[in-house]
XYZ file of C-alpha atoms in Angstrom:
584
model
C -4.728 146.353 212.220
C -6.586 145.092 215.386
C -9.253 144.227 213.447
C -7.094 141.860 210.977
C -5.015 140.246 214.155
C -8.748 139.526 215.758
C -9.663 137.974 212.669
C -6.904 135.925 212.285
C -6.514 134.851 215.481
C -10.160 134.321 215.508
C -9.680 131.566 212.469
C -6.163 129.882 213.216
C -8.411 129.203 216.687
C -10.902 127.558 214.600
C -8.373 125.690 212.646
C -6.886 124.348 215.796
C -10.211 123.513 217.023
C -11.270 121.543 213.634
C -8.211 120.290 213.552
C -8.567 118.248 217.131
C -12.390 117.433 216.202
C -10.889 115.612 212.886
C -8.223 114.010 215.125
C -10.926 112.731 217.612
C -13.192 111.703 215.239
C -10.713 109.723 213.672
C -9.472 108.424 216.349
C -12.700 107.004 217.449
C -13.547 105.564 214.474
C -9.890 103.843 214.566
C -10.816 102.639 217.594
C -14.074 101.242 216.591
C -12.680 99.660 213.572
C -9.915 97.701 215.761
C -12.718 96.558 218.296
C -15.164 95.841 215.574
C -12.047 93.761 213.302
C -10.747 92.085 216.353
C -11.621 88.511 215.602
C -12.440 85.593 217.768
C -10.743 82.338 217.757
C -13.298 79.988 219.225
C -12.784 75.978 219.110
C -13.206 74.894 216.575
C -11.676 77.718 214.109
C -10.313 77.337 210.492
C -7.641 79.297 209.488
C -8.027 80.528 206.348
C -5.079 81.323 203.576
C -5.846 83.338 200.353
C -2.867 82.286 197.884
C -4.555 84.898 195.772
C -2.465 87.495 198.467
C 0.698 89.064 197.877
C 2.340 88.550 200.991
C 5.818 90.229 200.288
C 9.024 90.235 202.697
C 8.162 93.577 204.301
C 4.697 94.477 205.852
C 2.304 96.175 203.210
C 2.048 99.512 203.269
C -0.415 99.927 200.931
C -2.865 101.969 203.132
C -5.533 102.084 200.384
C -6.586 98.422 200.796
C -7.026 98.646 204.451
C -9.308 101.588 203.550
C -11.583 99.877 201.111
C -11.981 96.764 203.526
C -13.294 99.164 205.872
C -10.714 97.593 208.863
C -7.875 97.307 210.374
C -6.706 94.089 209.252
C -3.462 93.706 207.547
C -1.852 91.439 204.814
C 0.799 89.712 206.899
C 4.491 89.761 205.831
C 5.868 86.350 204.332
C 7.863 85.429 207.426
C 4.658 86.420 209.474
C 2.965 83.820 207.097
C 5.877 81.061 207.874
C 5.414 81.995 211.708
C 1.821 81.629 212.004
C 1.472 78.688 210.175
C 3.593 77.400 212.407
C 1.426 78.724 215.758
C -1.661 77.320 214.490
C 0.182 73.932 214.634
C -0.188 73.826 217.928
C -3.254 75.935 218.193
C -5.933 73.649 219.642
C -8.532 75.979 218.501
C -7.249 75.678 215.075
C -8.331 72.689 213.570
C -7.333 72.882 209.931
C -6.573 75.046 207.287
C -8.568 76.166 204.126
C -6.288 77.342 201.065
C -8.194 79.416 198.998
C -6.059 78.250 195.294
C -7.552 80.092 192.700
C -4.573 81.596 191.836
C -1.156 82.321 193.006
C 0.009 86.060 193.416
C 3.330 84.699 194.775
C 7.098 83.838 193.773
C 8.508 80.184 193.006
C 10.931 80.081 196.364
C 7.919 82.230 198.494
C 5.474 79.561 197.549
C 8.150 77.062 197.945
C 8.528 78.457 201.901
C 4.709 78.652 202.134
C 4.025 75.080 201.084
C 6.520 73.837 203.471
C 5.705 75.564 206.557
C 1.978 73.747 205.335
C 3.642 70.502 205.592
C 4.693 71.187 208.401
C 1.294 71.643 210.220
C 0.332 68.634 208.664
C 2.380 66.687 210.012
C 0.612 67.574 213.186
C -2.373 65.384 211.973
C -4.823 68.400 211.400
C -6.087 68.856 207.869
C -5.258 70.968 204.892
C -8.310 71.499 202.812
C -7.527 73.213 199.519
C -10.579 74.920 197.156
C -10.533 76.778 193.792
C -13.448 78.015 191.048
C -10.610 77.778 188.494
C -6.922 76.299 189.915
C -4.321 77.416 187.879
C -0.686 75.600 187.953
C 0.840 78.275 190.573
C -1.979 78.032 193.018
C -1.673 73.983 192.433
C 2.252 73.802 193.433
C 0.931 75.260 196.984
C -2.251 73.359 197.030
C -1.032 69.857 196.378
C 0.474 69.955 199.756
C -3.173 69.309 200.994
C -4.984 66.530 202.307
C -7.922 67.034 199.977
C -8.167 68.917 196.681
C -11.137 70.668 195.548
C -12.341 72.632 192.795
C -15.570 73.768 191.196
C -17.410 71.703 188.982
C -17.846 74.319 186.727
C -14.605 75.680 187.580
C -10.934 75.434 185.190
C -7.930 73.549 186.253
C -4.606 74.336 184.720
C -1.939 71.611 183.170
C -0.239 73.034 180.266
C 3.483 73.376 181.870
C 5.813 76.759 182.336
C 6.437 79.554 180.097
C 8.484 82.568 180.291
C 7.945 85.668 178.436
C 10.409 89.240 177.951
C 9.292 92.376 176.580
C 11.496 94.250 174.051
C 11.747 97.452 173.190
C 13.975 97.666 170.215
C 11.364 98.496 168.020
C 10.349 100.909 169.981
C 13.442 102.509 170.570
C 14.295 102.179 166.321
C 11.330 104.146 165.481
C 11.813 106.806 167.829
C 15.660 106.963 166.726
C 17.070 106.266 169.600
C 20.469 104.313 170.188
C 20.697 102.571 173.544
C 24.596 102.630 173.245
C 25.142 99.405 175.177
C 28.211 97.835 177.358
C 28.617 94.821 178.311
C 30.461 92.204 180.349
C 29.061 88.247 180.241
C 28.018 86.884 177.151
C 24.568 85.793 179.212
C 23.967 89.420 180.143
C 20.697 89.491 178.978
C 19.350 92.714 180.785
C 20.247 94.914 178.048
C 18.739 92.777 175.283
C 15.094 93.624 175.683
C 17.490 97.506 174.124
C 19.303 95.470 171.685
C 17.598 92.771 170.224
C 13.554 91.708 168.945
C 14.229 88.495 170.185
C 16.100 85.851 172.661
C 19.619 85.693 171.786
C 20.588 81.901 171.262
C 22.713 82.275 175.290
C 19.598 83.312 176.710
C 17.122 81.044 175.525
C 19.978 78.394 176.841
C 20.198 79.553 180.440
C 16.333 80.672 180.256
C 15.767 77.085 179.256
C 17.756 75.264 181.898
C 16.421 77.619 185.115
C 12.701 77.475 183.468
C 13.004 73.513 182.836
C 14.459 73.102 186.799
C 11.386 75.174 188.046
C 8.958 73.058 186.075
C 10.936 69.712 187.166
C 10.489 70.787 190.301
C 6.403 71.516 190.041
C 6.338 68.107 188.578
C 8.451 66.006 191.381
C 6.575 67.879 194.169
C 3.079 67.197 192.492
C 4.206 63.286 191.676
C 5.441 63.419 195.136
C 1.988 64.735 197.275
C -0.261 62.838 194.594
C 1.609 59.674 193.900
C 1.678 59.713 190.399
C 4.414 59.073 187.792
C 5.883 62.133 186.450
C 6.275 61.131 183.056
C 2.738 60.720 182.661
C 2.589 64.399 184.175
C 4.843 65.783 181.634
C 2.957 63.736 179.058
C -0.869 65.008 180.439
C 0.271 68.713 179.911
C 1.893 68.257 176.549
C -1.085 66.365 175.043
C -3.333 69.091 177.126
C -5.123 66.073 178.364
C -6.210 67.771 181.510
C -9.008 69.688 180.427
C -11.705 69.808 183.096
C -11.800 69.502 186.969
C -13.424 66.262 186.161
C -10.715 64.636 184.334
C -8.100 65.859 186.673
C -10.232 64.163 189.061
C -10.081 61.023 187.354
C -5.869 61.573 186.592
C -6.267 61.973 191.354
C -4.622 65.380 190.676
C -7.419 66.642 192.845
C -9.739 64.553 195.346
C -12.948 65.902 193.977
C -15.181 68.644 192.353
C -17.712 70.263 195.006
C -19.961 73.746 194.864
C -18.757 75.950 197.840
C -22.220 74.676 199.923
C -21.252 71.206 199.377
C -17.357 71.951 200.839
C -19.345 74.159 203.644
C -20.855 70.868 204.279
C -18.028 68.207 204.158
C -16.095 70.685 206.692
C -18.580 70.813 209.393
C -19.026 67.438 209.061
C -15.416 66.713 209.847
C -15.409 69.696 212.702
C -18.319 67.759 214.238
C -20.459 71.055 214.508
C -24.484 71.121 213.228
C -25.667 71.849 209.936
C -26.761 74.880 210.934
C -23.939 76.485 212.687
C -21.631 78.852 210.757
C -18.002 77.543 210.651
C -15.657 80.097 211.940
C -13.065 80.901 209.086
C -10.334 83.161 210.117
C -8.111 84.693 207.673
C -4.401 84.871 208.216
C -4.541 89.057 208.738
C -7.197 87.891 211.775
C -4.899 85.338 212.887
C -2.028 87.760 212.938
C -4.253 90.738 214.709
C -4.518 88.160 217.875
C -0.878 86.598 217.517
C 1.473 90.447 217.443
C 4.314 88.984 219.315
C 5.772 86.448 216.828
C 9.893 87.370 217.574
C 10.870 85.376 220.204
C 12.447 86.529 223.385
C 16.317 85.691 224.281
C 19.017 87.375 223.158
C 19.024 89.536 219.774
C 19.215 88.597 216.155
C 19.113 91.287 213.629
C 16.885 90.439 210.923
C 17.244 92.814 208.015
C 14.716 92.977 205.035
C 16.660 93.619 201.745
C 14.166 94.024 199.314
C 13.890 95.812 195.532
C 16.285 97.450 192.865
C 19.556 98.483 194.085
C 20.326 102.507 194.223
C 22.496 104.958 195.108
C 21.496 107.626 197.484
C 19.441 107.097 201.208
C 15.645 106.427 199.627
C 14.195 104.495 201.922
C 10.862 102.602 201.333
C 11.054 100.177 198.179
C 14.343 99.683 197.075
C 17.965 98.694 198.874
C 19.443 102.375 198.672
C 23.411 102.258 200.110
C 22.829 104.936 201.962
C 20.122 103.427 204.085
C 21.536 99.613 203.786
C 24.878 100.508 204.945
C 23.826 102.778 207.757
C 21.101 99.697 208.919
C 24.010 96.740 208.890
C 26.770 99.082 210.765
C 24.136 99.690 213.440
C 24.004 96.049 213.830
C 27.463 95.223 213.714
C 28.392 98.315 216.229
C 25.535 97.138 218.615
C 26.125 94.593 221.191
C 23.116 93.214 222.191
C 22.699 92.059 219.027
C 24.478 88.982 218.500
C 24.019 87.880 214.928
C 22.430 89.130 211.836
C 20.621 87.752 209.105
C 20.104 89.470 205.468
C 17.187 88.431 203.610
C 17.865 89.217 199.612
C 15.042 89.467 197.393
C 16.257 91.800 194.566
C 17.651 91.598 191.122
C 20.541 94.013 191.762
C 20.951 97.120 189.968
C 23.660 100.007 190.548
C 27.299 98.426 191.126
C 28.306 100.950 192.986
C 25.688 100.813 195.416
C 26.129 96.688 195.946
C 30.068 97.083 196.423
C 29.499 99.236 199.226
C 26.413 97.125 200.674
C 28.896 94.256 199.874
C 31.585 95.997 202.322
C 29.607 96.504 205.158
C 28.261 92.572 204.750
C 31.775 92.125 204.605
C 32.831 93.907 208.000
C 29.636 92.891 209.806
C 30.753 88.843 209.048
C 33.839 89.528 210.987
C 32.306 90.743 213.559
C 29.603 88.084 213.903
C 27.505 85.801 212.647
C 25.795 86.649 209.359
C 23.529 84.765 207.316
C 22.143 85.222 203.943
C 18.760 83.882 203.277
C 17.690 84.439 199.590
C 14.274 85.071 198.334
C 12.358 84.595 194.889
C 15.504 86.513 193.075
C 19.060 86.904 194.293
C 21.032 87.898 191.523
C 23.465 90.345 190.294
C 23.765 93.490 192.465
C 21.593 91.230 195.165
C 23.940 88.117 194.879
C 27.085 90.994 194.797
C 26.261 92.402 198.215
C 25.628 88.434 199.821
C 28.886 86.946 198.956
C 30.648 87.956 201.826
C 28.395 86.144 204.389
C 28.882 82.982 206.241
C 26.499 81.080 204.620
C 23.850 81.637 201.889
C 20.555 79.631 202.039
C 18.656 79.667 198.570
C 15.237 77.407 197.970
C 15.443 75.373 194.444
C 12.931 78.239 192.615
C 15.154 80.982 193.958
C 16.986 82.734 190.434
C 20.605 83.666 191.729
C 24.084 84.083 190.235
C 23.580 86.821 187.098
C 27.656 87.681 187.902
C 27.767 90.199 185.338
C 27.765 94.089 184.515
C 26.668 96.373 181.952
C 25.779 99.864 181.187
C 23.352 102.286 178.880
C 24.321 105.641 177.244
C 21.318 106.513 175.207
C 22.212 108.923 172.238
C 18.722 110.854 172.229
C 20.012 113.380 169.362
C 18.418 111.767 166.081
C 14.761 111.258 168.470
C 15.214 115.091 169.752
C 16.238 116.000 166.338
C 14.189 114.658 164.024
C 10.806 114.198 166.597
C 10.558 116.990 168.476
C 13.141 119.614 166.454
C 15.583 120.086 169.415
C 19.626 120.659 168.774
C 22.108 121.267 170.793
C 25.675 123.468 170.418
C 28.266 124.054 172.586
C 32.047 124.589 173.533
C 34.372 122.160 175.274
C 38.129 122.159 176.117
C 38.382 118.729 175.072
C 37.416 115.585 172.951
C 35.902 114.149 176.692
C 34.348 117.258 178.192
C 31.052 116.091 176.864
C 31.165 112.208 177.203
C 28.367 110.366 178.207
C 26.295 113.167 177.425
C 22.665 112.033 175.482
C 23.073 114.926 172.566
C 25.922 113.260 170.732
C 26.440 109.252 169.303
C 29.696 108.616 171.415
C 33.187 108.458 169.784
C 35.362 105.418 170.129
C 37.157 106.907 172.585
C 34.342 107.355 174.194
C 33.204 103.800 174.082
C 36.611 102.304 174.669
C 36.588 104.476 177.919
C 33.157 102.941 178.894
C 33.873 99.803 178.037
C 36.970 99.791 180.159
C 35.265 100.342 183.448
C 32.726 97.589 182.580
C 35.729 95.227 182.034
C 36.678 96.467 185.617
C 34.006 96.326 187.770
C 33.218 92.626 186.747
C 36.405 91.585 187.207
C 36.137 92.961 190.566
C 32.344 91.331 191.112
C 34.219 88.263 190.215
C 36.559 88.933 192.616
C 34.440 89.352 195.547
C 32.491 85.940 194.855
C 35.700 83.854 194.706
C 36.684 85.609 198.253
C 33.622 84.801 199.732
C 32.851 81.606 198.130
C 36.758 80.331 198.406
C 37.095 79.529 195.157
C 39.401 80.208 192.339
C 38.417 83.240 190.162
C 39.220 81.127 186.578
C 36.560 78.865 188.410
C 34.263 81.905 188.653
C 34.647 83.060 185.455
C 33.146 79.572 183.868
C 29.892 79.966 186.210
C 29.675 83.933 186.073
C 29.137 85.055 182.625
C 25.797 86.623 183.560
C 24.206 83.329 183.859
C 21.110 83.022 186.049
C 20.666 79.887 187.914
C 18.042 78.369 189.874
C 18.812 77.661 193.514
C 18.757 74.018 193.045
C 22.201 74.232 190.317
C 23.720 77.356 192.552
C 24.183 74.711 195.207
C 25.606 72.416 192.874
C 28.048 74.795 191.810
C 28.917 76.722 195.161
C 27.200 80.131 194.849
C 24.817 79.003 197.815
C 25.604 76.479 200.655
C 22.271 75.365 201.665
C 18.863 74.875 200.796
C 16.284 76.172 203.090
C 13.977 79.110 203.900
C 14.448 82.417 206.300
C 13.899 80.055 209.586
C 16.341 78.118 208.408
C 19.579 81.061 207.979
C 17.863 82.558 211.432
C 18.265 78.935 213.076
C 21.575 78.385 211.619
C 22.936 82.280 213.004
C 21.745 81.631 216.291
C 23.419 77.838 215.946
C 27.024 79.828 215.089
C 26.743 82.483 217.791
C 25.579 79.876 220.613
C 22.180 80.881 221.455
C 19.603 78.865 222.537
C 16.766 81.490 222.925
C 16.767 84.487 220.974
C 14.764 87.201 219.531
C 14.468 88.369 215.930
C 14.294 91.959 215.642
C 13.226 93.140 212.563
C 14.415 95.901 209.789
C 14.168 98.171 208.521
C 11.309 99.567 210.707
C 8.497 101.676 208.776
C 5.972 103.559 210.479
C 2.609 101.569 212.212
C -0.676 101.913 210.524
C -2.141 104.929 212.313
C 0.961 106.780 210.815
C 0.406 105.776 207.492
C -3.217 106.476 207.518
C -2.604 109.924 208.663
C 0.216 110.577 206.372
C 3.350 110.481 208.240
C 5.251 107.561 206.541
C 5.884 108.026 202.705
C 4.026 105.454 200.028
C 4.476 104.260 196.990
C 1.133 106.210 195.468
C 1.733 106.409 191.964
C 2.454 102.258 191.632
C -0.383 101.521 193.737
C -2.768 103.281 191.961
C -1.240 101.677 188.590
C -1.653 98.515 189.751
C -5.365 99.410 190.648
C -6.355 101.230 187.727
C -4.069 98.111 185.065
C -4.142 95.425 187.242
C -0.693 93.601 188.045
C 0.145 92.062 184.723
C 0.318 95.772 183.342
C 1.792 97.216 186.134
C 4.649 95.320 185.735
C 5.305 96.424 182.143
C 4.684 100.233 183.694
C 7.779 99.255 185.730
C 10.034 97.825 183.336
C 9.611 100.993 181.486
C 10.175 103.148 184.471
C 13.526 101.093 185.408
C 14.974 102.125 181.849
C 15.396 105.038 183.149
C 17.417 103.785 186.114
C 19.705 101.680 183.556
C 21.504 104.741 182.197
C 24.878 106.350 182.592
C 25.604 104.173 185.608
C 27.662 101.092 185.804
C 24.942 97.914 186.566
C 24.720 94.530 188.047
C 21.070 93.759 187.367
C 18.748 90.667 186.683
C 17.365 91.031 182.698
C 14.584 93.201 182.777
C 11.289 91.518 184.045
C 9.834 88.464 182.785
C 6.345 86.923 183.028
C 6.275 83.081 183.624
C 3.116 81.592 183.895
């Protein structure tokens, strides 16, 4: 026995001991990397913007790509984006900016903020300098901002106007033999028809139409706008596909010029007034935000709380807006007084009902208490438009999709597939015709689907109910605009489900406006762990999408989701966007 405790002790000694060694050594070369990464802004400096980036609402946690880079250097958040932008207005060290517009990785209202916190600087006098091998149309709706377009002489340049695209899954579903069992409330509920249908119903090519047309008009205006061309002639140059090389759209002044990357290398130091031979000092935005940590302000407090992903019941709490977590962050706020205003910024789609009304009552409680602002992202609808309605005022951009006031619900009968597929049955004993409702082993009864039905009837009457109390209007008035339409921000103004065009600075400006503050500091939530802590494993990721994404690439991955979210659709009650759709 002493042998086996001198043994042990012996090795959980030497565990302890490799243990620290790891930690050190890690530690060091953490250390190393943030010394080595640390850039230097020297005058002149160029600030350089990949559009190619993701840059969602919350900081990346994707730990992986900081890994492979070999540094330290994080993709900034979008309001970090907005924010330093902004700095290097007034930067003297920063003397332009370079977009890098080969493509766009972001959404229609993100862009929209992006490009005008980039007309912003400009209006500084400093230059935007724009560059692409091949430009497509997204990247362009940024890039056209910019003093001078560029793109590869042997490069592509996109003009061939919108189009959306939705995956369905009927046929799927009809040759495994299963029945969605679908309920319903909106006749432009769409979510459930990728379930129900092979094709666009006749509704939701209407309101797909309209919000894809009012995106496009928008591209068009903006472009017509920067460029000063006619947008007729636009519209006509991408229906006869008469922009077909950099060259022509160089001719059409859609861009300034076609240059190889030594050639722009050139034209930029001559401008910066530095020799030939000198190497022009680029530094990306993740550099830029590395030397620039303390972007929040200082004054008094404004909450500032992230609300980003599908809409669930429970307390998850990295990735979605669970109820338990959402309701917990917005009481803290309302409960603390130091801070003295809050702002919600939506990006989601919506998903469980249940989960938005009670999201939706603590919005509610918090506005009575103080300030609250809504500030909506790319999408805002359904469950995400549910739980904003109760705020003081809701800013939208044009491109943001919003309204979706509508509900509906999936009971999948799995018995024929389980049956006939994989030769599974089921038996049983109940004390009644409803013991076993909603269950997937049986096609439901009629009393079963009256009873369903029923409670979808109810919960959009009450969604409907909650937008004409916060909105102040009439709920016949609701009715004509709910439906499960989706709008684009620019008609959700029109028609009172948002008050005001503008971005996140804009619903942070107008909450400290409302509770008198002149100074103030944004605090930000909710608050993940730092780097080191999700390098060594302390703060949860999202793994299995990550490495997804890496192993299909994005397109893909986002059919791997819509597939995963079916799951999320059943036996619950939901107020969700349609299932996702690829515009390009």
């Amino acid at each position: 026995m002493r042998s086996f405790f001198k043994i042990f002790l012996a090795s959980f000694l030497a565990l302890l001991v490799f243990c620290a060694i790891g930690f050190f050594f890690f530690m060091g070369m953490a250390s190393s990397a943030v010394s080595s990464s640390m850039p230097v802004i020297t005058d002149p400096s160029v600030l350089k913007i990949n559009l190619g980036e993701v840059y969602t609402e919350l900081p990346s946690r994707d730990v992986s790509s900081i890994v492979q880079a070999k540094s330290l250097e994080e993709t900034p958040a979008l309001y970090d984006v907005i924010r330093l932008i902004r700095k290097a207005k007034t930067d003297d060290r920063i003397k332009a900016i370079y977009l890098e517009a080969n493509g766009n990785a972001n959404g229609f209202a993100s862009s929209d903020e992006i490009r005008t916190a980039l007309a912003d600087f400009k209006s500084s006098g400093k230059e935007i300098i724009a560059f692409g091998n091949t430009m497509t149309q997204k990247a362009y709706a940024v890039a056209n901002i910019a003093n001078k377009i560029y793109v590869s002489p042997s490069g592509d340049f996109e003009w061939v106007g919108y189009r959306v695209s939705y995956l369905f899954l009927k046929g799927a579903l009809d040759r495994l033999q299963i029945n969605p069992q679908i309920f319903y409330a909106g006749k432009f509920k769409s979510a459930t028809e990728p379930l129900r249908a092979e094709k666009m119903t006749e509704a939701n090519q209407l309101q797909t139409s309209v919000w894809l047309n009012d995106l496009y008009a928008d591209f068009l205006q903006k472009t017509a706008a920067a460029r000063k061309l006619d947008t007729a002639a636009l519209h006509q140059w991408a229906n006869e596909g008469a922009i077909v090389t950099p060259q022509v759209a160089m001719e059409r002044k859609l861009i300034d010029g076609v240059r190889y990357d030594d050639e722009l290398q050139s034209e930029i130091k001559r401008q910066l007034k530095i020799d030939s031979t000198d190497k022009i000092n680029f530094v990306s935005i993740g550099q830029y935000a590395q030397v620039n940590k303390d972007l929040g302000g200082s004054g008094e407090k404004i909450a500032l709380i992230y609300a980003t992903g599908n809409i669930v019941d429970g307390k998850e709490d990295e990735g979605v807006i669970s109820d338990g977590v959402y309701v917990d962050l917005l009481r803290k706020a309302r409960l603390d007084p130091s801070i003295k205003a809050v702002v919600v910024r939506v990006n989601s789609g919506g998903g469980s009902a249940l989960a938005s009304d009670h999201i939706w009552r603590e919005m509610k409680l918090a506005r009575a208490a103080k300030p609250l602002m809504v500030s909506f992202g790319d999408v805002a609808a359904s469950g995400g438009y549910y739980m904003s309605c109760a705020a003081d005022s809701i800013f939208a951009l044009p491109g943001t999709l919003t309204g979706s006031i509508g509900v509906f619900g999936v009971i999948p009968d799995m018995s024929a597939f389980l049956k006939n597929k994989l030769g599974v049955t089921f038996d049983g004993v109940s004390t009644g015709p409803l013991a076993n409702a909603g269950s997937i082993d049986h096609p439901m009864t009629e009393q079963e689907k009256k009873i369903v039905q029923g409670s979808i009837e109810r919960v959009y009457d009450q969604f409907k109910q909650r937008v004409a109390e916060g909105r102040k209007k009439d709920t016949a008035y609701i009715e004509t605009i709910a439906q499960g339409r989706v709008w684009t921000g620019l008609r959700a103004q029109e028609i009172g489900l948002v008050d005001s065009y503008g971005g996140l600075q804009d619903a942070i400006n107008a909450a400290a406006k409302k509770a008198g503050l002149k100074e103030f500091e944004v605090k930000e939530y909710p608050r993940y762990g730092n780097l080191l802590e999700r390098i060594l494993g302390f703060s949860k990721s999202n793994s299995a999408e990550t490495m997804v994404k890496q192993e299909l690439g994005p397109e893909s991955a986002k059919v791997y989701q819509q597939l995963k979210a079916v799951k999320q659709l059943t036996n619950s009650v939901q107020a969700r966007l349609p299932f996702e759709f690829f515009i390009r």
